[in-house]
Amino acid sequence: TDSPWRRRLLLVAVAIALYLAGIGTHWRVFPDSAKYLLPADSLSQGTGYAIHGHPHGKYPPGFPAYLALMQHLGMGGMVWLNALMTGMALATLWCGYRLLCEVTTRGSAVAVMLVAALSYEMYQLSGAQLSDIPFMLLVTAGLWSLTRTVRRGRGWLEFGSLALIASCWVRILGIPLAAGAAVGLVASWRASGHRLDRRRIALNAATIVAGAALTGLWLLQRDRAVQAASSAASYAAELSVLSFGSPVEWLWQPLLNAYFGGRSLARLLTGQYLPSALALVLLWLPIGVGAYQSARRRQFILLFAMAGYLAAIFLLRVPLARYLLPIAPGLILFPGFGLRRPGLRVAHRPASPTAPLV
C-alpha cells in the first residue's frame, strides 16, 4: 500500500538529511587516513607514490590517485573531499538497494539499507578520507550489474566487471571478492538455464579473474620491492608469516578469527559489542543458514563474493567492524533468510528478512 512506502520514503529522507548535515570542513582524524593523504600529496606534486620521500607500497594506489586528481582539479580542500565522500556514501547505499532488489523484495531492500545507513561505521566513514566507502561503492555497483544481467537477461555486465577490477586497486581485499564474484557469475549463469550468451559470460568471468590476479601480482611485487628498501609495514610480510603455519593452523586460525570477529559483526549490525559466543549464536549461525538458503535460491554472485572476501579476512586477522562494512548488505540480509520459513509469521505478517534485527 501507499502508507508503508510513505513511511519508508520519510526514513530515507531523514537518513539523507543526516548524511548531508554531517559534511564537515575539517579533517576527521583516523590513523590510516594520513597514509592516503600523504601519498596523494606526493602524486599531485609529481614525486611518485611515496610518504615523506619514501616509496609506499602497502596500500593500493587507487584511492590516493583519486585524492591527487581532486587536488589537481582544485578540489583538494577538506570541505570538497568530505562532500564528495558523502556523495559516494549515498551512491553506495543506492547501489546496495538496487543490488538487494534483485535478490529480495523492495521493502526488505529498503529496510536492510536503512540499517546499513544508520550504522555507526557507515556514517562515520562517510566523512573520513579512507578507502572504505569508495571500495564499497565499486563492490556494490559491480555486484548489482552482474546480478541484474544474470537475473534479467540484460544489463551492464561489462561495467560490473570493470568496477570489480577497479575495486582491487582501492583495497587489496577486492581481489578475493572479485574472484568469488566471477565464480558466482558462472554458477548463476548455469543455474539460469543458459539464457545469456556463453562467450560473453566466460569472457567477463575470465576478465575479472585475470584483472584481479594481475593486480595482485603487481601489488605484491611492488610491496616486496618497497619492503626490501625499508622496514615499512607490508602485506607481503603478513603473507610470508602464513607460510610457516602448519595445515592445522591454516584450518583452525580462520575459525578462531571468525569467532572473535563476532564482536565486530555485532558492532556493525547493532551498534553494540557482544561477547563472541553470543554473536556466534545470534549472528554468525543465522548468517550461515541464510547463506545456505541463498544458495538454494541460486543467488550465487553475492554469496560467492562474500565468501571470498570473508575467507581472505579470516585467514589474516580478526576483522574490525569497518572491514565487514563492504559486504554489510549481505550480512544484514542473510540472518532474515536464515530464520525465514514458509508459513512463519510475526505479528500476523510474513516474517521479514529484517525481523531478527528488529
mmCIF file of C-alpha atoms in Angstrom:
data_model
loop_
_atom_site.group_PDB
_atom_site.id
_atom_site.type_symbol
_atom_site.label_atom_id
_atom_site.label_comp_id
_atom_site.label_asym_id
_atom_site.label_seq_id
_atom_site.Cartn_x
_atom_site.Cartn_y
_atom_site.Cartn_z
ATOM 1 C CA THR A 1 0.000 0.000 0.000
ATOM 2 C CA ASP A 2 0.969 3.659 -0.219
ATOM 3 C CA SER A 3 1.195 4.209 3.543
ATOM 4 C CA PRO A 4 4.165 1.886 4.237
ATOM 5 C CA TRP A 5 6.037 3.381 1.298
ATOM 6 C CA ARG A 6 5.405 6.900 2.597
ATOM 7 C CA ARG A 7 6.969 5.882 5.894
ATOM 8 C CA ARG A 8 9.897 4.292 4.111
ATOM 9 C CA LEU A 9 10.473 7.373 1.978
ATOM 10 C CA LEU A 10 10.325 9.539 5.109
ATOM 11 C CA LEU A 11 13.001 7.390 6.748
ATOM 12 C CA VAL A 12 15.135 7.565 3.599
ATOM 13 C CA ALA A 13 14.777 11.366 3.550
ATOM 14 C CA VAL A 14 15.818 11.548 7.218
ATOM 15 C CA ALA A 15 18.885 9.392 6.517
ATOM 16 C CA ILE A 16 19.890 11.573 3.547
ATOM 17 C CA ALA A 17 19.445 14.715 5.648
ATOM 18 C CA LEU A 18 21.640 13.267 8.403
ATOM 19 C CA TYR A 19 24.382 12.487 5.889
ATOM 20 C CA LEU A 20 24.260 15.933 4.319
ATOM 21 C CA ALA A 21 24.267 17.584 7.754
ATOM 22 C CA GLY A 22 27.377 15.587 8.658
ATOM 23 C CA ILE A 23 29.573 17.144 5.954
ATOM 24 C CA GLY A 24 32.433 18.820 7.803
ATOM 25 C CA THR A 25 35.049 21.386 6.828
ATOM 26 C CA HIS A 26 37.940 19.751 8.684
ATOM 27 C CA TRP A 27 39.881 16.525 8.512
ATOM 28 C CA ARG A 28 38.282 13.755 10.533
ATOM 29 C CA VAL A 29 41.374 12.197 12.060
ATOM 30 C CA PHE A 30 41.900 8.468 11.540
ATOM 31 C CA PRO A 31 45.402 6.943 11.709
ATOM 32 C CA ASP A 32 45.086 5.284 8.293
ATOM 33 C CA SER A 33 43.756 8.455 6.691
ATOM 34 C CA ALA A 34 47.184 10.113 6.666
ATOM 35 C CA LYS A 35 48.547 7.080 4.807
ATOM 36 C CA TYR A 36 46.244 8.004 1.933
ATOM 37 C CA LEU A 37 46.530 11.795 2.075
ATOM 38 C CA LEU A 38 50.332 11.911 2.161
ATOM 39 C CA PRO A 39 50.861 9.691 -0.924
ATOM 40 C CA ALA A 40 48.160 11.736 -2.658
ATOM 41 C CA ASP A 41 50.176 14.906 -1.972
ATOM 42 C CA SER A 42 53.266 13.189 -3.345
ATOM 43 C CA LEU A 43 51.420 12.106 -6.504
ATOM 44 C CA SER A 44 49.972 15.574 -7.072
ATOM 45 C CA GLN A 45 53.465 17.100 -6.745
ATOM 46 C CA GLY A 46 54.915 14.627 -9.247
ATOM 47 C CA THR A 47 57.264 12.931 -6.750
ATOM 48 C CA GLY A 48 55.734 9.464 -7.060
ATOM 49 C CA TYR A 49 53.746 7.225 -4.768
ATOM 50 C CA ALA A 50 55.624 7.950 -1.549
ATOM 51 C CA ILE A 51 55.328 9.172 2.046
ATOM 52 C CA HIS A 52 57.878 11.852 3.010
ATOM 53 C CA GLY A 53 60.024 10.795 0.088
ATOM 54 C CA HIS A 54 59.975 7.087 0.966
ATOM 55 C CA PRO A 55 58.237 4.756 -1.530
ATOM 56 C CA HIS A 56 54.905 3.477 -0.281
ATOM 57 C CA GLY A 57 53.702 0.025 -1.225
ATOM 58 C CA LYS A 58 51.336 -1.383 1.385
ATOM 59 C CA TYR A 59 48.099 0.199 0.172
ATOM 60 C CA PRO A 60 46.931 0.063 -3.466
ATOM 61 C CA PRO A 61 47.286 3.436 -5.231
ATOM 62 C CA GLY A 62 43.677 3.753 -6.404
ATOM 63 C CA PHE A 63 42.296 5.942 -3.623
ATOM 64 C CA PRO A 64 45.412 8.171 -3.282
ATOM 65 C CA ALA A 65 45.302 8.660 -7.065
ATOM 66 C CA TYR A 66 41.697 9.866 -6.739
ATOM 67 C CA LEU A 67 42.708 12.297 -3.989
ATOM 68 C CA ALA A 68 45.586 13.549 -6.125
ATOM 69 C CA LEU A 69 43.187 14.113 -9.032
ATOM 70 C CA MET A 70 40.898 16.156 -6.800
ATOM 71 C CA GLN A 71 43.868 18.311 -5.755
ATOM 72 C CA HIS A 72 44.810 18.774 -9.405
ATOM 73 C CA LEU A 73 41.247 19.918 -10.161
ATOM 74 C CA GLY A 74 41.333 22.439 -7.312
ATOM 75 C CA MET A 75 39.019 20.376 -5.096
ATOM 76 C CA GLY A 76 41.615 19.221 -2.579
ATOM 77 C CA GLY A 77 40.163 21.175 0.344
ATOM 78 C CA MET A 78 38.600 19.125 3.112
ATOM 79 C CA VAL A 79 35.118 20.508 2.566
ATOM 80 C CA TRP A 80 35.240 19.303 -1.051
ATOM 81 C CA LEU A 81 36.715 15.914 -0.160
ATOM 82 C CA ASN A 82 34.231 15.374 2.666
ATOM 83 C CA ALA A 83 31.293 16.388 0.460
ATOM 84 C CA LEU A 84 32.433 14.037 -2.300
ATOM 85 C CA MET A 85 32.871 11.203 0.211
ATOM 86 C CA THR A 86 29.337 11.769 1.498
ATOM 87 C CA GLY A 87 28.078 11.709 -2.077
ATOM 88 C CA MET A 88 29.858 8.395 -2.627
ATOM 89 C CA ALA A 89 28.298 7.026 0.576
ATOM 90 C CA LEU A 90 24.803 7.923 -0.630
ATOM 91 C CA ALA A 91 25.561 6.424 -4.056
ATOM 92 C CA THR A 92 26.773 3.275 -2.280
ATOM 93 C CA LEU A 93 23.525 2.987 -0.359
ATOM 94 C CA TRP A 94 21.573 3.372 -3.601
ATOM 95 C CA CYS A 95 23.643 0.693 -5.364
ATOM 96 C CA GLY A 96 23.232 -1.590 -2.361
ATOM 97 C CA TYR A 97 19.469 -1.080 -2.513
ATOM 98 C CA ARG A 98 19.390 -1.880 -6.231
ATOM 99 C CA LEU A 99 21.533 -4.976 -5.631
ATOM 100 C CA LEU A 100 19.202 -6.265 -2.924
ATOM 101 C CA CYS A 101 16.145 -5.593 -5.083
ATOM 102 C CA GLU A 102 17.499 -8.326 -7.361
ATOM 103 C CA VAL A 103 17.523 -10.916 -4.557
ATOM 104 C CA THR A 104 14.658 -9.892 -2.229
ATOM 105 C CA THR A 105 11.622 -7.616 -2.039
ATOM 106 C CA ARG A 106 11.884 -3.845 -2.371
ATOM 107 C CA GLY A 107 10.573 -3.311 1.145
ATOM 108 C CA SER A 108 13.199 -5.608 2.614
ATOM 109 C CA ALA A 109 15.900 -3.925 0.494
ATOM 110 C CA VAL A 110 14.919 -0.505 1.876
ATOM 111 C CA ALA A 111 14.930 -1.814 5.445
ATOM 112 C CA VAL A 112 18.324 -3.504 5.086
ATOM 113 C CA MET A 113 19.985 -0.444 3.568
ATOM 114 C CA LEU A 114 18.470 1.826 6.232
ATOM 115 C CA VAL A 115 20.083 -0.377 8.878
ATOM 116 C CA ALA A 116 23.371 -0.034 6.982
ATOM 117 C CA ALA A 117 22.923 3.728 6.501
ATOM 118 C CA LEU A 118 22.300 4.389 10.181
ATOM 119 C CA SER A 119 25.117 2.163 11.418
ATOM 120 C CA TYR A 120 27.969 3.864 13.243
ATOM 121 C CA GLU A 121 30.637 2.643 10.817
ATOM 122 C CA MET A 122 28.830 3.715 7.654
ATOM 123 C CA TYR A 123 28.016 7.163 8.986
ATOM 124 C CA GLN A 124 31.464 7.858 10.424
ATOM 125 C CA LEU A 125 33.326 6.640 7.356
ATOM 126 C CA SER A 126 31.122 8.735 5.070
ATOM 127 C CA GLY A 127 33.017 11.775 6.348
ATOM 128 C CA ALA A 128 36.501 10.282 6.585
ATOM 129 C CA GLN A 129 39.232 10.195 3.950
ATOM 130 C CA LEU A 130 39.583 6.429 3.934
ATOM 131 C CA SER A 131 39.165 3.865 1.179
ATOM 132 C CA ASP A 132 36.227 2.020 2.787
ATOM 133 C CA ILE A 133 33.385 3.937 1.111
ATOM 134 C CA PRO A 134 34.931 4.142 -2.407
ATOM 135 C CA PHE A 135 35.682 0.426 -2.196
ATOM 136 C CA MET A 136 32.148 -0.391 -1.082
ATOM 137 C CA LEU A 137 30.740 1.760 -3.899
ATOM 138 C CA LEU A 138 32.690 -0.151 -6.545
ATOM 139 C CA VAL A 139 31.785 -3.502 -4.987
ATOM 140 C CA THR A 140 28.040 -2.845 -4.702
ATOM 141 C CA ALA A 141 27.884 -1.309 -8.187
ATOM 142 C CA GLY A 142 29.781 -4.240 -9.661
ATOM 143 C CA LEU A 143 27.722 -6.923 -7.919
ATOM 144 C CA TRP A 144 24.482 -5.142 -8.838
ATOM 145 C CA SER A 145 25.465 -5.041 -12.503
ATOM 146 C CA LEU A 146 26.395 -8.727 -12.582
ATOM 147 C CA THR A 147 23.295 -9.846 -10.667
ATOM 148 C CA ARG A 148 20.948 -7.708 -12.753
ATOM 149 C CA THR A 149 22.371 -9.056 -16.001
ATOM 150 C CA VAL A 150 22.032 -12.707 -14.999
ATOM 151 C CA ARG A 151 18.576 -12.292 -13.479
ATOM 152 C CA ARG A 152 17.012 -10.200 -16.238
ATOM 153 C CA GLY A 153 18.981 -11.393 -19.220
ATOM 154 C CA ARG A 154 20.215 -7.891 -19.957
ATOM 155 C CA GLY A 155 22.290 -5.285 -18.176
ATOM 156 C CA TRP A 156 25.701 -3.712 -17.799
ATOM 157 C CA LEU A 157 27.775 -6.855 -17.387
ATOM 158 C CA GLU A 158 30.990 -5.281 -18.680
ATOM 159 C CA PHE A 159 30.577 -2.284 -16.367
ATOM 160 C CA GLY A 160 30.252 -4.642 -13.413
ATOM 161 C CA SER A 161 33.407 -6.476 -14.415
ATOM 162 C CA LEU A 162 35.375 -3.223 -14.674
ATOM 163 C CA ALA A 163 34.017 -1.978 -11.321
ATOM 164 C CA LEU A 164 35.144 -5.152 -9.545
ATOM 165 C CA ILE A 165 38.607 -4.955 -11.122
ATOM 166 C CA ALA A 166 38.821 -1.279 -10.116
ATOM 167 C CA SER A 167 37.955 -2.233 -6.522
ATOM 168 C CA CYS A 168 41.180 -4.272 -6.412
ATOM 169 C CA TRP A 169 43.117 -1.021 -6.932
ATOM 170 C CA VAL A 170 41.364 0.554 -3.944
ATOM 171 C CA ARG A 171 41.535 -2.280 -1.394
ATOM 172 C CA ILE A 172 43.626 -5.429 -1.729
ATOM 173 C CA LEU A 173 40.704 -7.470 -0.372
ATOM 174 C CA GLY A 174 38.910 -6.679 -3.593
ATOM 175 C CA ILE A 175 40.978 -9.443 -5.210
ATOM 176 C CA PRO A 176 39.361 -12.437 -3.443
ATOM 177 C CA LEU A 177 35.969 -10.731 -3.588
ATOM 178 C CA ALA A 178 36.235 -10.229 -7.360
ATOM 179 C CA ALA A 179 37.403 -13.809 -7.850
ATOM 180 C CA GLY A 180 34.434 -15.084 -5.842
ATOM 181 C CA ALA A 181 32.053 -12.915 -7.875
ATOM 182 C CA ALA A 182 33.485 -14.338 -11.112
ATOM 183 C CA VAL A 183 32.852 -17.894 -9.916
ATOM 184 C CA GLY A 184 29.371 -16.844 -8.806
ATOM 185 C CA LEU A 185 28.720 -15.325 -12.237
ATOM 186 C CA VAL A 186 29.436 -18.629 -13.974
ATOM 187 C CA ALA A 187 27.418 -20.620 -11.403
ATOM 188 C CA SER A 188 24.467 -18.225 -11.715
ATOM 189 C CA TRP A 189 24.600 -18.453 -15.497
ATOM 190 C CA ARG A 190 24.458 -22.236 -15.337
ATOM 191 C CA ALA A 191 21.554 -22.083 -12.866
ATOM 192 C CA SER A 192 19.657 -19.570 -15.025
ATOM 193 C CA GLY A 193 19.221 -22.043 -17.832
ATOM 194 C CA HIS A 194 21.937 -20.553 -20.046
ATOM 195 C CA ARG A 195 19.753 -17.632 -21.141
ATOM 196 C CA LEU A 196 22.782 -15.426 -21.735
ATOM 197 C CA ASP A 197 25.495 -15.795 -24.336
ATOM 198 C CA ARG A 198 28.060 -18.266 -23.032
ATOM 199 C CA ARG A 199 31.002 -16.459 -24.622
ATOM 200 C CA ARG A 200 30.001 -13.173 -23.005
ATOM 201 C CA ILE A 201 29.744 -14.767 -19.569
ATOM 202 C CA ALA A 202 33.036 -16.633 -19.990
ATOM 203 C CA LEU A 203 34.841 -13.544 -21.271
ATOM 204 C CA ASN A 204 33.667 -11.371 -18.386
ATOM 205 C CA ALA A 205 34.424 -14.030 -15.757
ATOM 206 C CA ALA A 206 37.895 -14.580 -17.220
ATOM 207 C CA THR A 207 38.479 -10.807 -17.398
ATOM 208 C CA ILE A 208 37.572 -10.364 -13.736
ATOM 209 C CA VAL A 209 39.845 -13.200 -12.619
ATOM 210 C CA ALA A 210 42.726 -12.091 -14.851
ATOM 211 C CA GLY A 211 42.370 -8.441 -13.822
ATOM 212 C CA ALA A 212 42.293 -9.324 -10.128
ATOM 213 C CA ALA A 213 45.242 -11.718 -10.467
ATOM 214 C CA LEU A 214 47.414 -9.268 -12.415
ATOM 215 C CA THR A 215 46.581 -6.515 -9.942
ATOM 216 C CA GLY A 216 47.554 -8.775 -7.066
ATOM 217 C CA LEU A 217 50.847 -9.752 -8.691
ATOM 218 C CA TRP A 218 51.736 -6.115 -9.379
ATOM 219 C CA LEU A 219 50.867 -5.028 -5.842
ATOM 220 C CA LEU A 220 52.796 -7.915 -4.318
ATOM 221 C CA GLN A 221 55.865 -7.197 -6.440
ATOM 222 C CA ARG A 222 55.821 -3.516 -5.548
ATOM 223 C CA ASP A 223 55.194 -4.322 -1.898
ATOM 224 C CA ARG A 224 58.225 -6.600 -1.776
ATOM 225 C CA ALA A 225 60.384 -4.017 -3.542
ATOM 226 C CA VAL A 226 59.389 -1.349 -1.009
ATOM 227 C CA GLN A 227 59.947 -3.742 1.888
ATOM 228 C CA ALA A 228 63.430 -4.566 0.604
ATOM 229 C CA ALA A 229 64.320 -0.874 0.606
ATOM 230 C CA SER A 230 62.829 -0.034 4.021
ATOM 231 C CA SER A 231 61.240 -1.513 7.133
ATOM 232 C CA ALA A 232 57.745 -0.250 6.266
ATOM 233 C CA ALA A 233 54.688 -2.364 7.071
ATOM 234 C CA SER A 234 53.952 -4.831 4.312
ATOM 235 C CA TYR A 235 51.231 -7.228 3.252
ATOM 236 C CA ALA A 236 53.952 -9.425 1.769
ATOM 237 C CA ALA A 237 55.379 -9.855 5.265
ATOM 238 C CA GLU A 238 51.960 -10.887 6.602
ATOM 239 C CA LEU A 239 51.547 -13.448 3.834
ATOM 240 C CA SER A 240 55.044 -14.829 4.402
ATOM 241 C CA VAL A 241 54.171 -15.490 8.055
ATOM 242 C CA LEU A 242 51.309 -17.718 6.910
ATOM 243 C CA SER A 243 53.737 -19.930 5.011
ATOM 244 C CA PHE A 244 55.282 -21.048 8.309
ATOM 245 C CA GLY A 245 51.964 -22.294 9.665
ATOM 246 C CA SER A 246 51.035 -25.965 9.833
ATOM 247 C CA PRO A 247 47.999 -27.344 7.961
ATOM 248 C CA VAL A 248 46.139 -27.464 11.269
ATOM 249 C CA GLU A 249 46.829 -23.762 11.852
ATOM 250 C CA TRP A 250 45.661 -22.944 8.318
ATOM 251 C CA LEU A 251 42.319 -24.555 9.152
ATOM 252 C CA TRP A 252 41.990 -23.581 12.798
ATOM 253 C CA GLN A 253 43.164 -19.961 12.772
ATOM 254 C CA PRO A 254 40.485 -18.685 10.356
ATOM 255 C CA LEU A 255 37.819 -20.284 12.531
ATOM 256 C CA LEU A 256 39.219 -18.544 15.600
ATOM 257 C CA ASN A 257 39.382 -15.225 13.747
ATOM 258 C CA ALA A 258 35.760 -15.645 12.664
ATOM 259 C CA TYR A 259 34.715 -16.497 16.219
ATOM 260 C CA PHE A 260 36.413 -13.479 17.793
ATOM 261 C CA GLY A 261 35.286 -11.335 14.854
ATOM 262 C CA GLY A 262 31.744 -11.818 16.074
ATOM 263 C CA ARG A 263 32.226 -8.793 18.322
ATOM 264 C CA SER A 264 32.917 -6.643 15.280
ATOM 265 C CA LEU A 265 29.966 -8.129 13.416
ATOM 266 C CA ALA A 266 27.694 -7.240 16.328
ATOM 267 C CA ARG A 267 29.138 -3.731 16.350
ATOM 268 C CA LEU A 268 28.369 -3.338 12.641
ATOM 269 C CA LEU A 269 24.821 -4.716 12.758
ATOM 270 C CA THR A 270 23.592 -3.420 16.121
ATOM 271 C CA GLY A 271 25.962 -0.637 17.159
ATOM 272 C CA GLN A 272 26.928 -2.612 20.257
ATOM 273 C CA TYR A 273 29.670 -5.102 21.020
ATOM 274 C CA LEU A 274 28.527 -8.567 22.047
ATOM 275 C CA PRO A 275 30.512 -11.441 23.552
ATOM 276 C CA SER A 276 31.898 -13.649 20.814
ATOM 277 C CA ALA A 277 29.912 -16.693 21.949
ATOM 278 C CA LEU A 278 26.649 -14.742 21.889
ATOM 279 C CA ALA A 279 27.474 -13.253 18.479
ATOM 280 C CA LEU A 280 28.150 -16.760 17.165
ATOM 281 C CA VAL A 281 24.671 -17.930 18.172
ATOM 282 C CA LEU A 282 22.683 -14.787 17.331
ATOM 283 C CA LEU A 283 24.526 -13.625 14.200
ATOM 284 C CA TRP A 284 27.033 -15.996 12.591
ATOM 285 C CA LEU A 285 24.812 -19.088 12.722
ATOM 286 C CA PRO A 286 21.758 -17.323 11.195
ATOM 287 C CA ILE A 287 24.044 -15.818 8.550
ATOM 288 C CA GLY A 288 25.364 -19.294 7.751
ATOM 289 C CA VAL A 289 21.855 -20.722 7.434
ATOM 290 C CA GLY A 290 20.888 -17.688 5.346
ATOM 291 C CA ALA A 291 23.835 -18.300 3.053
ATOM 292 C CA TYR A 292 22.590 -21.860 2.582
ATOM 293 C CA GLN A 293 19.110 -20.554 1.772
ATOM 294 C CA SER A 294 20.651 -18.099 -0.706
ATOM 295 C CA ALA A 295 22.468 -20.986 -2.393
ATOM 296 C CA ARG A 296 19.198 -22.898 -2.641
ATOM 297 C CA ARG A 297 17.722 -19.848 -4.363
ATOM 298 C CA ARG A 298 20.699 -19.953 -6.730
ATOM 299 C CA GLN A 299 21.771 -16.418 -5.825
ATOM 300 C CA PHE A 300 25.443 -17.205 -6.213
ATOM 301 C CA ILE A 301 27.066 -13.880 -7.174
ATOM 302 C CA LEU A 302 26.586 -12.049 -3.867
ATOM 303 C CA LEU A 303 27.098 -15.269 -1.909
ATOM 304 C CA PHE A 304 30.408 -16.256 -3.536
ATOM 305 C CA ALA A 305 31.738 -12.688 -3.441
ATOM 306 C CA MET A 306 31.080 -12.544 0.300
ATOM 307 C CA ALA A 307 32.623 -15.985 0.796
ATOM 308 C CA GLY A 308 35.842 -14.986 -0.968
ATOM 309 C CA TYR A 309 36.056 -11.731 0.960
ATOM 310 C CA LEU A 310 35.435 -13.269 4.381
ATOM 311 C CA ALA A 311 37.801 -16.186 3.739
ATOM 312 C CA ALA A 312 40.653 -13.771 2.965
ATOM 313 C CA ILE A 313 39.965 -11.651 6.059
ATOM 314 C CA PHE A 314 39.712 -14.602 8.431
ATOM 315 C CA LEU A 315 42.900 -16.077 7.022
ATOM 316 C CA LEU A 316 44.824 -12.937 8.005
ATOM 317 C CA ARG A 317 43.292 -11.467 11.138
ATOM 318 C CA VAL A 318 40.325 -10.807 13.394
ATOM 319 C CA PRO A 319 38.332 -8.242 11.401
ATOM 320 C CA LEU A 320 37.398 -4.787 12.613
ATOM 321 C CA ALA A 321 33.811 -3.689 12.059
ATOM 322 C CA ARG A 322 34.847 -1.375 9.201
ATOM 323 C CA TYR A 323 36.402 -4.322 7.366
ATOM 324 C CA LEU A 324 32.981 -6.005 7.309
ATOM 325 C CA LEU A 325 31.195 -2.889 6.045
ATOM 326 C CA PRO A 326 31.691 -3.516 2.278
ATOM 327 C CA ILE A 327 29.566 -6.666 2.484
ATOM 328 C CA ALA A 328 27.098 -5.259 5.030
ATOM 329 C CA PRO A 329 24.079 -5.607 2.703
ATOM 330 C CA GLY A 330 24.504 -9.380 2.636
ATOM 331 C CA LEU A 331 25.425 -9.634 6.313
ATOM 332 C CA ILE A 332 22.247 -7.767 7.265
ATOM 333 C CA LEU A 333 20.026 -9.633 4.813
ATOM 334 C CA PHE A 334 21.197 -13.203 5.379
ATOM 335 C CA PRO A 335 20.038 -13.592 9.020
ATOM 336 C CA GLY A 336 16.495 -12.988 7.778
ATOM 337 C CA PHE A 337 16.946 -15.644 5.097
ATOM 338 C CA GLY A 338 18.234 -17.991 7.778
ATOM 339 C CA LEU A 339 15.234 -17.523 10.090
ATOM 340 C CA ARG A 340 12.606 -17.246 7.371
ATOM 341 C CA ARG A 341 10.495 -20.289 6.611
ATOM 342 C CA PRO A 342 7.329 -20.809 4.564
ATOM 343 C CA GLY A 343 4.355 -20.156 6.799
ATOM 344 C CA LEU A 344 6.377 -18.425 9.555
ATOM 345 C CA ARG A 345 4.507 -15.311 10.646
ATOM 346 C CA VAL A 346 5.465 -12.486 13.000
ATOM 347 C CA ALA A 347 2.664 -10.311 14.370
ATOM 348 C CA HIS A 348 0.281 -11.787 11.736
ATOM 349 C CA ARG A 349 2.608 -10.791 8.924
ATOM 350 C CA PRO A 350 5.071 -12.834 6.885
ATOM 351 C CA ALA A 351 8.490 -12.770 8.542
ATOM 352 C CA SER A 352 10.689 -10.079 7.043
ATOM 353 C CA PRO A 353 14.419 -10.618 6.435
ATOM 354 C CA THR A 354 14.971 -7.757 8.910
ATOM 355 C CA ALA A 355 12.828 -9.296 11.669
ATOM 356 C CA PRO A 356 15.848 -10.561 13.663
ATOM 357 C CA LEU A 357 17.337 -7.037 13.774
ATOM 358 C CA VAL A 358 14.028 -5.595 14.978
#
